[in-house]
């Protein structure tokens, strides 16, 4: 991903200059021009080179460049110029590797990507990533042969080659040292464990939501990302979509006055765990059923599960389905009041919603939608699109959704929002992916980093547990445990913070 030169990692700006040198080699005039460029490179001040021990160290008996005296350098340059003149290097170095293709970065500047789990949603997200000139997908792992083959066809067609490698077991991707980052888009049960394993293997991670099937998994994932110093982006892409950004800005800058209520719609919760009829288990090369189940409890194979019928089943799904939308809508509400480092302290379920209360008195209403993809009235403006949110203050309110429009009160607030912000669609993940890959290079935190995910996912899980137990719960956002009003632990609620996990590799 970055240039390595005699034990040093070159900054991206320096690497670009070296690419300029390589272009000189590929030009007809080889010799003095190339020699002068080599002299320039070797005269780079030491400040441009960041020490990177144990990476690309010199061969035994070879000295680092800093040990070369001027005589040795001159001898090296003369020999290099002669060798360059005598070879037909331009005929064997592909233009894309040199960064000469205007639509693709040089190989040294690209982030290499592996994909773990490639279903319909993954193909949509990956499609946006393939369009980024500094990203190259080189491997896909999936337990289903049909999906592996479809993924290879998609990626090879995009690049115009047959280079993509396929794997049944995603651990083979994690073992590859030439892969910088992974896109994880399995079912819910695998998101957290696969992300943790990827971080432990030194990979940066973009994970589809929900990123953890329980509170404990979300906590373990965030702790692992921090300990391993990896870059993590949750696939809650609405944090990168303009209309949602502008709505949050209205709340955070006081344009709505003091915020007192937040509204986040979700599916009507469900709690079912029935087994489908047993069918003949396919060959492992067709569907690796054991690996598909992963950490979930064992049950007999049925094709409907692997075709998407796992959704809504407790063993495989997250938080009674609250996180299908809640991972987005609750997350945006948290962001609107700058609560990315905390969560509500009370959760009270009713037949139609779950009302959550923050320590500062702000209410979060998690609203159940009987027809989330149909008529969302009367509480919501269906025309605004799916995954809407509403922020209400004592001086105004805003409601917006995936179609990009906004309902604003008072009307004068429209002047505060650029018209261009109302044109984007909430399902578009390309900008969110761009943010992730930029952070892979800069090592900054993405907009939906692991701590952001940890808190917003925990709110959804805590609300789901309140609904499952059908009673009001109190939560300590510092210790991340349920407590009784008296201050002791709520044993029943805390027992649902995690689930027993099966070891598919035993």
Coordinates of C-alpha atoms in Angstrom, one line a residue:
X1 CA 0.0 0.0 0.0
X2 CA 2.9 2.4 0.7
X3 CA 6.4 2.6 -0.8
X4 CA 9.1 0.7 1.1
X5 CA 12.7 1.7 0.4
X6 CA 15.7 0.2 2.3
X7 CA 13.8 -0.1 5.6
X8 CA 11.9 3.2 5.3
X9 CA 8.2 3.8 4.5
X10 CA 8.0 6.8 2.1
X11 CA 5.2 9.4 2.6
X12 CA 2.6 9.4 -0.1
X13 CA 3.9 12.7 -1.5
X14 CA 7.4 11.3 -1.8
X15 CA 6.0 8.2 -3.4
X16 CA 4.3 10.3 -6.0
X17 CA 7.7 11.9 -6.9
X18 CA 9.3 8.5 -7.2
X19 CA 6.4 7.5 -9.6
X20 CA 7.5 10.6 -11.6
X21 CA 11.0 9.1 -11.8
X22 CA 9.6 5.8 -13.0
X23 CA 7.7 7.5 -15.7
X24 CA 11.0 8.9 -16.8
X25 CA 12.3 5.4 -17.2
X26 CA 9.3 4.5 -19.4
X27 CA 9.9 7.4 -21.7
X28 CA 12.2 7.2 -24.8
X29 CA 14.9 9.2 -23.3
X30 CA 16.7 6.9 -20.9
X31 CA 20.2 7.8 -19.5
X32 CA 21.1 11.2 -18.3
X33 CA 17.5 12.1 -17.5
X34 CA 17.1 8.9 -15.4
X35 CA 20.5 9.4 -13.8
X36 CA 19.6 12.9 -12.7
X37 CA 16.3 11.6 -11.2
X38 CA 18.1 8.9 -9.3
X39 CA 20.5 11.6 -8.0
X40 CA 17.5 13.6 -6.8
X41 CA 15.9 10.7 -5.1
X42 CA 19.0 9.8 -3.2
X43 CA 19.5 13.4 -2.1
X44 CA 16.1 13.5 -0.4
X45 CA 16.5 14.9 3.1
X46 CA 16.2 12.3 5.9
X47 CA 13.2 14.2 7.2
X48 CA 11.1 12.8 4.3
X49 CA 11.8 9.2 5.4
X50 CA 9.8 7.8 8.3
X51 CA 11.7 4.9 10.0
X52 CA 9.8 1.7 9.6
X53 CA 11.8 -1.1 11.4
X54 CA 11.5 -4.7 10.3
X55 CA 9.9 -3.9 7.0
X56 CA 11.8 -4.6 3.8
X57 CA 15.1 -4.6 5.7
X58 CA 18.3 -5.0 3.7
X59 CA 19.4 -8.4 2.6
X60 CA 22.2 -10.0 4.6
X61 CA 25.4 -8.1 3.9
X62 CA 23.5 -5.1 2.3
X63 CA 23.6 -1.7 4.0
X64 CA 20.8 0.8 4.4
X65 CA 21.0 3.7 2.1
X66 CA 22.0 6.0 5.0
X67 CA 25.3 4.0 5.2
X68 CA 26.3 4.7 1.6
X69 CA 29.0 7.2 1.2
X70 CA 29.2 9.5 -1.9
X71 CA 31.7 7.1 -3.7
X72 CA 29.4 4.1 -3.3
X73 CA 26.4 6.1 -4.4
X74 CA 28.2 7.2 -7.6
X75 CA 29.2 3.7 -8.4
X76 CA 25.6 2.5 -7.8
X77 CA 24.3 5.3 -10.1
X78 CA 26.7 4.5 -12.9
X79 CA 25.8 0.8 -12.8
X80 CA 22.1 1.5 -12.6
X81 CA 22.2 3.9 -15.6
X82 CA 24.1 1.3 -17.7
X83 CA 21.6 -1.4 -16.7
X84 CA 18.6 0.7 -17.5
X85 CA 20.0 1.6 -20.9
X86 CA 20.6 -2.0 -21.7
X87 CA 17.2 -3.3 -20.8
X88 CA 13.8 -3.1 -22.4
X89 CA 12.0 -2.2 -19.1
X90 CA 9.2 -0.1 -20.7
X91 CA 8.0 -3.2 -22.6
X92 CA 7.4 -5.3 -19.4
X93 CA 6.1 -2.8 -16.8
X94 CA 2.3 -2.4 -17.1
X95 CA 1.1 1.2 -17.2
X96 CA -1.3 0.6 -14.3
X97 CA 1.5 -0.5 -12.1
X98 CA 3.3 2.7 -12.7
X99 CA 0.3 4.9 -12.1
X100 CA 0.1 6.0 -15.7
X101 CA -3.5 5.0 -16.0
X102 CA -5.5 8.1 -15.3
X103 CA -8.3 6.1 -13.8
X104 CA -6.1 4.0 -11.4
X105 CA -3.5 4.8 -8.8
X106 CA -0.1 3.2 -8.9
X107 CA 0.1 -0.2 -7.2
X108 CA 2.2 1.3 -4.3
X109 CA -0.7 3.8 -3.6
X110 CA -3.5 1.3 -3.7
X111 CA -5.3 -0.2 -0.7
X112 CA -5.7 -4.0 -1.3
X113 CA -9.1 -5.3 -0.3
X114 CA -10.4 -8.7 0.6
X115 CA -14.1 -9.5 0.9
X116 CA -15.7 -11.8 3.5
X117 CA -19.3 -12.7 2.6
X118 CA -20.6 -11.5 -0.8
X119 CA -24.4 -11.4 -0.9
X120 CA -26.7 -8.8 -2.5
X121 CA -25.9 -6.0 0.0
X122 CA -22.2 -6.7 -0.3
X123 CA -22.3 -6.5 -4.1
X124 CA -23.9 -3.1 -3.9
X125 CA -21.3 -1.7 -1.4
X126 CA -18.4 -3.4 -3.3
X127 CA -19.6 -1.8 -6.5
X128 CA -19.0 1.6 -5.1
X129 CA -15.6 0.5 -3.8
X130 CA -14.5 -0.9 -7.1
X131 CA -15.0 2.5 -8.6
X132 CA -12.3 4.1 -6.3
X133 CA -9.0 4.4 -8.2
X134 CA -6.8 3.7 -5.2
X135 CA -8.6 0.5 -4.1
X136 CA -8.1 -3.0 -5.6
X137 CA -10.2 -6.0 -4.6
X138 CA -8.0 -9.1 -4.9
X139 CA -9.8 -11.8 -2.9
X140 CA -13.3 -13.0 -1.9
X141 CA -14.3 -15.6 0.6
X142 CA -17.8 -17.0 0.9
X143 CA -19.1 -20.3 2.2
X144 CA -21.4 -20.6 -0.8
X145 CA -19.9 -21.6 -4.2
X146 CA -22.6 -19.8 -6.2
X147 CA -21.8 -16.5 -4.4
X148 CA -18.1 -16.9 -4.7
X149 CA -18.5 -17.4 -8.5
X150 CA -20.8 -14.4 -8.9
X151 CA -18.4 -12.3 -7.0
X152 CA -15.5 -13.3 -9.1
X153 CA -17.4 -12.6 -12.3
X154 CA -18.3 -9.1 -11.0
X155 CA -14.8 -8.2 -10.0
X156 CA -12.9 -9.7 -12.9
X157 CA -15.3 -8.0 -15.3
X158 CA -14.6 -4.7 -13.7
X159 CA -10.8 -5.1 -13.9
X160 CA -10.8 -6.8 -17.2
X161 CA -8.7 -9.8 -16.0
X162 CA -9.0 -13.1 -14.1
X163 CA -6.8 -12.3 -11.1
X164 CA -9.3 -12.4 -8.3
X165 CA -8.7 -15.3 -5.8
X166 CA -11.6 -17.2 -4.2
X167 CA -11.7 -18.9 -0.8
X168 CA -14.3 -20.9 1.1
X169 CA -12.8 -20.2 4.5
X170 CA -12.2 -16.5 5.2
X171 CA -9.2 -17.2 7.5
X172 CA -7.2 -17.7 4.3
X173 CA -7.8 -14.1 3.4
X174 CA -6.7 -13.0 6.9
X175 CA -3.5 -15.0 6.5
X176 CA -2.5 -13.1 3.4
X177 CA 0.1 -10.4 4.1
X178 CA -0.7 -8.5 0.9
X179 CA -4.2 -7.6 1.9
X180 CA -4.6 -4.3 3.8
X181 CA -8.3 -4.2 4.5
X182 CA -11.5 -6.3 4.5
X183 CA -15.1 -5.7 3.7
X184 CA -17.2 -7.9 6.0
X185 CA -20.8 -8.5 4.8
X186 CA -21.8 -11.9 6.2
X187 CA -24.9 -12.5 8.2
X188 CA -25.3 -10.8 11.6
X189 CA -23.9 -13.7 13.5
X190 CA -20.4 -13.4 11.9
X191 CA -19.9 -9.6 11.7
X192 CA -18.4 -9.2 15.1
X193 CA -16.3 -12.3 15.4
X194 CA -14.9 -11.9 11.8
X195 CA -14.1 -8.2 12.5
X196 CA -12.3 -9.1 15.7
X197 CA -10.3 -11.9 13.9
X198 CA -9.5 -9.5 11.0
X199 CA -8.2 -6.8 13.4
X200 CA -6.1 -9.4 15.2
X201 CA -4.6 -10.3 11.8
X202 CA -3.6 -6.7 11.2
X203 CA -6.4 -5.8 8.7
X204 CA -8.4 -2.6 8.7
X205 CA -12.2 -3.4 8.7
X206 CA -15.3 -2.1 7.0
X207 CA -18.2 -4.1 8.5
X208 CA -21.8 -4.1 7.5
X209 CA -24.2 -3.5 10.3
X210 CA -25.2 -4.7 12.8
X211 CA -21.5 -5.1 13.7
X212 CA -22.2 -7.1 16.8
X213 CA -25.1 -9.5 17.6
X214 CA -25.0 -8.6 21.3
X215 CA -23.8 -5.8 23.7
X216 CA -20.8 -7.9 24.7
X217 CA -19.7 -8.6 21.1
X218 CA -19.9 -4.8 20.3
X219 CA -17.8 -4.1 23.4
X220 CA -15.3 -6.8 22.6
X221 CA -15.0 -5.5 19.0
X222 CA -14.5 -1.9 20.0
X223 CA -11.9 -2.9 22.6
X224 CA -10.0 -5.0 20.0
X225 CA -9.9 -2.2 17.4
X226 CA -8.5 0.1 20.0
X227 CA -5.9 -2.4 21.3
X228 CA -4.7 -3.4 17.7
X229 CA -4.8 0.2 16.5
X230 CA -6.8 -0.7 13.4
X231 CA -9.1 1.5 11.3
X232 CA -12.8 0.4 11.6
X233 CA -15.8 1.7 9.8
X234 CA -19.4 0.5 10.6
X235 CA -21.6 0.3 7.5
X236 CA -23.9 3.0 8.8
X237 CA -23.5 5.1 5.7
X238 CA -26.1 7.7 6.5
X239 CA -23.4 9.5 8.5
X240 CA -21.8 10.3 5.2
X241 CA -25.0 11.3 3.3
X242 CA -25.6 15.2 3.0
X243 CA -29.2 15.5 4.0
X244 CA -28.6 13.6 7.3
X245 CA -25.4 15.5 7.9
X246 CA -27.3 18.8 7.5
X247 CA -30.2 17.7 9.8
X248 CA -27.7 16.8 12.5
X249 CA -25.9 20.1 12.0
X250 CA -29.2 21.9 12.6
X251 CA -29.6 20.1 15.9
X252 CA -26.0 20.5 17.0
X253 CA -25.7 24.2 16.2
X254 CA -28.8 25.3 18.1
X255 CA -30.9 26.1 15.0
X256 CA -33.7 24.0 16.5
X257 CA -33.2 25.4 20.0
X258 CA -32.7 23.0 22.9
X259 CA -33.3 19.5 21.7
X260 CA -35.8 17.6 23.9
X261 CA -37.0 14.7 21.8
X262 CA -35.5 12.4 19.1
X263 CA -37.5 9.9 17.0
X264 CA -36.0 6.8 15.4
X265 CA -38.3 4.3 13.6
X266 CA -37.6 0.6 13.5
X267 CA -39.3 -2.6 12.4
X268 CA -41.9 -4.1 14.7
X269 CA -39.7 -6.3 17.0
X270 CA -40.0 -10.1 16.6
X271 CA -38.8 -13.0 18.7
X272 CA -38.9 -16.3 17.0
X273 CA -36.5 -19.2 16.9
X274 CA -38.3 -22.0 15.1
X275 CA -36.3 -24.7 13.1
X276 CA -37.1 -25.2 9.4
X277 CA -37.4 -28.8 8.2
X278 CA -34.2 -30.7 7.8
X279 CA -32.8 -31.0 4.3
X280 CA -29.8 -32.9 2.9
X281 CA -26.7 -31.0 3.8
X282 CA -24.7 -30.1 0.6
X283 CA -21.1 -30.8 0.0
X284 CA -18.8 -28.4 1.9
X285 CA -17.6 -27.1 -1.4
X286 CA -21.1 -26.1 -2.4
X287 CA -22.2 -24.7 1.0
X288 CA -20.0 -25.1 4.1
X289 CA -23.0 -25.4 6.5
X290 CA -20.8 -25.6 9.6
X291 CA -18.9 -22.4 8.7
X292 CA -22.2 -20.7 7.6
X293 CA -23.5 -21.3 11.1
X294 CA -20.3 -20.0 12.7
X295 CA -20.8 -19.0 16.3
X296 CA -24.6 -19.6 16.2
X297 CA -26.0 -22.8 17.8
X298 CA -26.1 -25.8 15.5
X299 CA -29.3 -26.7 13.7
X300 CA -30.0 -28.9 10.6
X301 CA -29.5 -27.4 7.1
X302 CA -32.3 -25.9 5.1
X303 CA -31.7 -24.0 1.9
X304 CA -34.0 -21.2 2.9
X305 CA -31.6 -20.1 5.6
X306 CA -28.7 -19.5 3.2
X307 CA -31.0 -17.8 0.8
X308 CA -31.8 -15.1 3.3
X309 CA -34.4 -16.8 5.4
X310 CA -32.3 -16.5 8.5
X311 CA -33.5 -12.9 9.1
X312 CA -35.8 -12.6 12.1
X313 CA -34.6 -15.8 13.7
X314 CA -33.1 -15.1 17.1
X315 CA -30.1 -17.4 16.7
X316 CA -29.0 -15.5 13.6
X317 CA -30.4 -12.0 14.0
X318 CA -29.6 -9.0 16.2
X319 CA -31.7 -7.5 18.9
X320 CA -35.2 -8.7 17.9
X321 CA -34.6 -7.0 14.5
X322 CA -34.4 -3.6 16.1
X323 CA -30.9 -3.1 14.6
X324 CA -32.0 -3.6 11.0
X325 CA -33.0 0.1 11.0
X326 CA -32.0 1.1 14.5
X327 CA -28.3 0.8 13.7
X328 CA -29.0 3.7 11.3
X329 CA -31.8 5.7 12.9
X330 CA -30.7 5.5 16.6
X331 CA -27.1 6.2 15.5
X332 CA -28.2 9.4 13.8
X333 CA -30.1 10.5 16.9
X334 CA -27.1 9.8 19.1
X335 CA -25.0 12.0 16.7
X336 CA -27.6 14.8 16.8
X337 CA -27.1 15.4 20.5
X338 CA -23.3 14.7 20.6
X339 CA -24.0 11.4 22.5
X340 CA -21.4 9.3 20.7
X341 CA -19.7 8.5 24.1
X342 CA -22.7 7.6 26.1
X343 CA -26.2 6.1 25.9
X344 CA -29.7 6.5 27.6
X345 CA -30.0 5.5 31.2
X346 CA -33.6 4.2 31.0
X347 CA -35.6 2.1 28.5
X348 CA -39.3 1.7 28.8
X349 CA -41.2 -0.5 26.3
X350 CA -44.9 -0.1 25.2
X351 CA -47.0 -1.7 22.5
X352 CA -45.9 0.9 19.9
X353 CA -42.5 2.1 20.9
X354 CA -39.6 2.1 23.4
X355 CA -39.0 5.4 25.1
X356 CA -35.4 5.9 26.2
X357 CA -34.2 8.8 28.5
X358 CA -30.7 10.2 28.6
X359 CA -29.2 11.5 31.9
X360 CA -29.7 15.1 30.6
X361 CA -33.4 14.5 30.2
X362 CA -33.5 14.2 26.4
X363 CA -36.0 11.5 25.2
X364 CA -35.3 9.1 22.4
X365 CA -38.5 7.4 21.0
X366 CA -37.8 4.2 19.1
X367 CA -41.0 4.0 17.0
X368 CA -42.3 0.6 15.7
X369 CA -43.3 0.8 12.0
X370 CA -45.8 -2.0 10.9
X371 CA -45.0 -1.3 7.2
X372 CA -41.5 0.3 7.1
X373 CA -41.3 0.0 3.3
X374 CA -44.9 1.0 2.7
X375 CA -47.1 3.8 4.1
X376 CA -45.3 5.1 7.2
X377 CA -48.0 7.6 8.1
X378 CA -49.5 9.1 10.1
X379 CA -46.4 9.6 12.3
X380 CA -44.0 9.9 9.4
X381 CA -43.9 11.6 6.0
X382 CA -43.7 8.6 3.6
X383 CA -42.4 10.8 0.8
X384 CA -39.2 11.5 2.6
X385 CA -38.1 7.8 2.2
X386 CA -37.0 4.9 4.3
X387 CA -34.9 5.2 7.6
X388 CA -36.3 8.6 8.5
X389 CA -35.3 10.5 11.7
X390 CA -36.8 13.5 13.5
X391 CA -35.1 15.9 15.9
X392 CA -37.4 18.2 17.9
X393 CA -36.2 21.3 19.9
X394 CA -38.0 24.1 21.6
X395 CA -37.4 26.4 18.6
X396 CA -38.0 24.0 15.6
X397 CA -37.8 20.5 14.2
X398 CA -36.4 18.6 11.2
X399 CA -37.4 15.3 9.6
X400 CA -35.5 13.7 6.8
X401 CA -35.1 10.3 5.1
X402 CA -33.4 8.4 2.4
X403 CA -35.1 10.3 -0.5
X404 CA -33.2 13.4 0.5
X405 CA -36.0 15.9 1.2
X406 CA -36.6 17.6 4.5
X407 CA -39.7 18.7 6.6
X408 CA -38.5 21.8 8.5
X409 CA -40.3 23.8 11.1
X410 CA -40.2 26.8 11.0
X411 CA -40.1 27.2 7.2
X412 CA -37.3 29.7 7.5
X413 CA -34.9 26.9 8.3
X414 CA -34.9 25.9 4.6
X415 CA -32.4 28.8 4.1
X416 CA -30.0 27.0 6.4
X417 CA -29.8 23.9 4.2
X418 CA -28.0 23.8 0.8
X419 CA -30.3 22.5 -1.9
X420 CA -27.6 20.1 -3.0
X421 CA -27.9 18.3 0.4
X422 CA -31.5 17.3 -0.5
X423 CA -30.5 15.3 -3.6
X424 CA -28.4 12.4 -2.3
X425 CA -29.9 9.0 -1.4
X426 CA -29.4 7.4 2.0
X427 CA -28.5 4.0 0.5
X428 CA -25.4 5.3 -1.3
X429 CA -22.3 3.9 0.5
X430 CA -19.6 5.3 -1.9
X431 CA -18.8 8.4 0.1
X432 CA -18.8 6.4 3.3
X433 CA -16.3 3.9 1.7
X434 CA -14.2 6.9 0.5
X435 CA -14.0 8.1 4.1
X436 CA -12.9 4.6 5.3
X437 CA -10.1 4.3 2.7
X438 CA -8.9 7.8 3.3
X439 CA -8.6 6.9 7.0
X440 CA -6.8 3.6 6.1
X441 CA -4.1 5.9 4.6
X442 CA -4.1 8.7 7.2
X443 CA -4.8 6.4 10.2
X444 CA -7.5 8.9 11.4
X445 CA -10.8 7.7 12.8
X446 CA -13.7 7.3 10.3
X447 CA -17.1 8.9 10.9
X448 CA -18.6 5.6 12.0
X449 CA -15.7 4.3 14.0
X450 CA -15.7 1.5 16.5
X451 CA -16.6 3.7 19.5
X452 CA -19.5 5.3 17.6
X453 CA -20.7 1.8 16.7
X454 CA -20.3 0.5 20.2
X455 CA -22.6 3.2 21.7
X456 CA -25.3 3.3 19.1
X457 CA -25.5 -0.5 18.8
X458 CA -25.7 -0.8 22.6
X459 CA -28.7 1.6 22.7
X460 CA -30.5 -0.7 20.2
X461 CA -29.6 -3.9 22.1
X462 CA -30.6 -2.4 25.4
X463 CA -33.9 -1.3 24.0
X464 CA -34.5 -4.8 22.5
X465 CA -33.8 -6.4 25.9
X466 CA -36.3 -4.1 27.5
X467 CA -38.8 -5.2 24.9
X468 CA -38.0 -8.9 25.3
X469 CA -38.4 -8.7 29.1
X470 CA -41.4 -6.3 28.7
X471 CA -40.3 -4.1 31.6
X472 CA -38.5 -0.8 32.2
X473 CA -34.8 -1.2 32.5
X474 CA -32.0 1.1 33.9
X475 CA -28.6 1.1 32.3
X476 CA -25.2 2.4 33.5
X477 CA -23.5 3.8 30.3
X478 CA -20.1 3.9 32.0
X479 CA -20.0 0.3 33.2
X480 CA -22.2 -0.8 30.3
X481 CA -24.4 -3.0 32.5
X482 CA -28.1 -3.0 33.6
X483 CA -28.7 -1.9 37.1
X484 CA -31.6 -1.9 39.6
X485 CA -33.0 1.4 40.9
X486 CA -31.3 0.6 44.2
X487 CA -28.0 0.5 42.4
X488 CA -27.3 -3.2 42.3
X489 CA -27.0 -5.3 39.1
X490 CA -30.1 -6.5 37.1
X491 CA -29.2 -10.1 36.8
X492 CA -32.0 -11.1 34.4
X493 CA -31.3 -8.2 32.0
X494 CA -27.5 -8.6 32.2
X495 CA -27.8 -12.3 31.2
X496 CA -29.0 -11.1 27.8
X497 CA -26.0 -8.8 27.2
X498 CA -24.3 -11.8 25.6
X499 CA -25.0 -15.3 24.1
X500 CA -23.1 -18.6 24.2
X501 CA -21.0 -18.9 21.1
X502 CA -20.3 -22.1 19.3
X503 CA -16.7 -22.7 18.0
X504 CA -17.0 -23.7 14.3
X505 CA -13.3 -24.4 14.1
X506 CA -13.2 -27.0 16.9

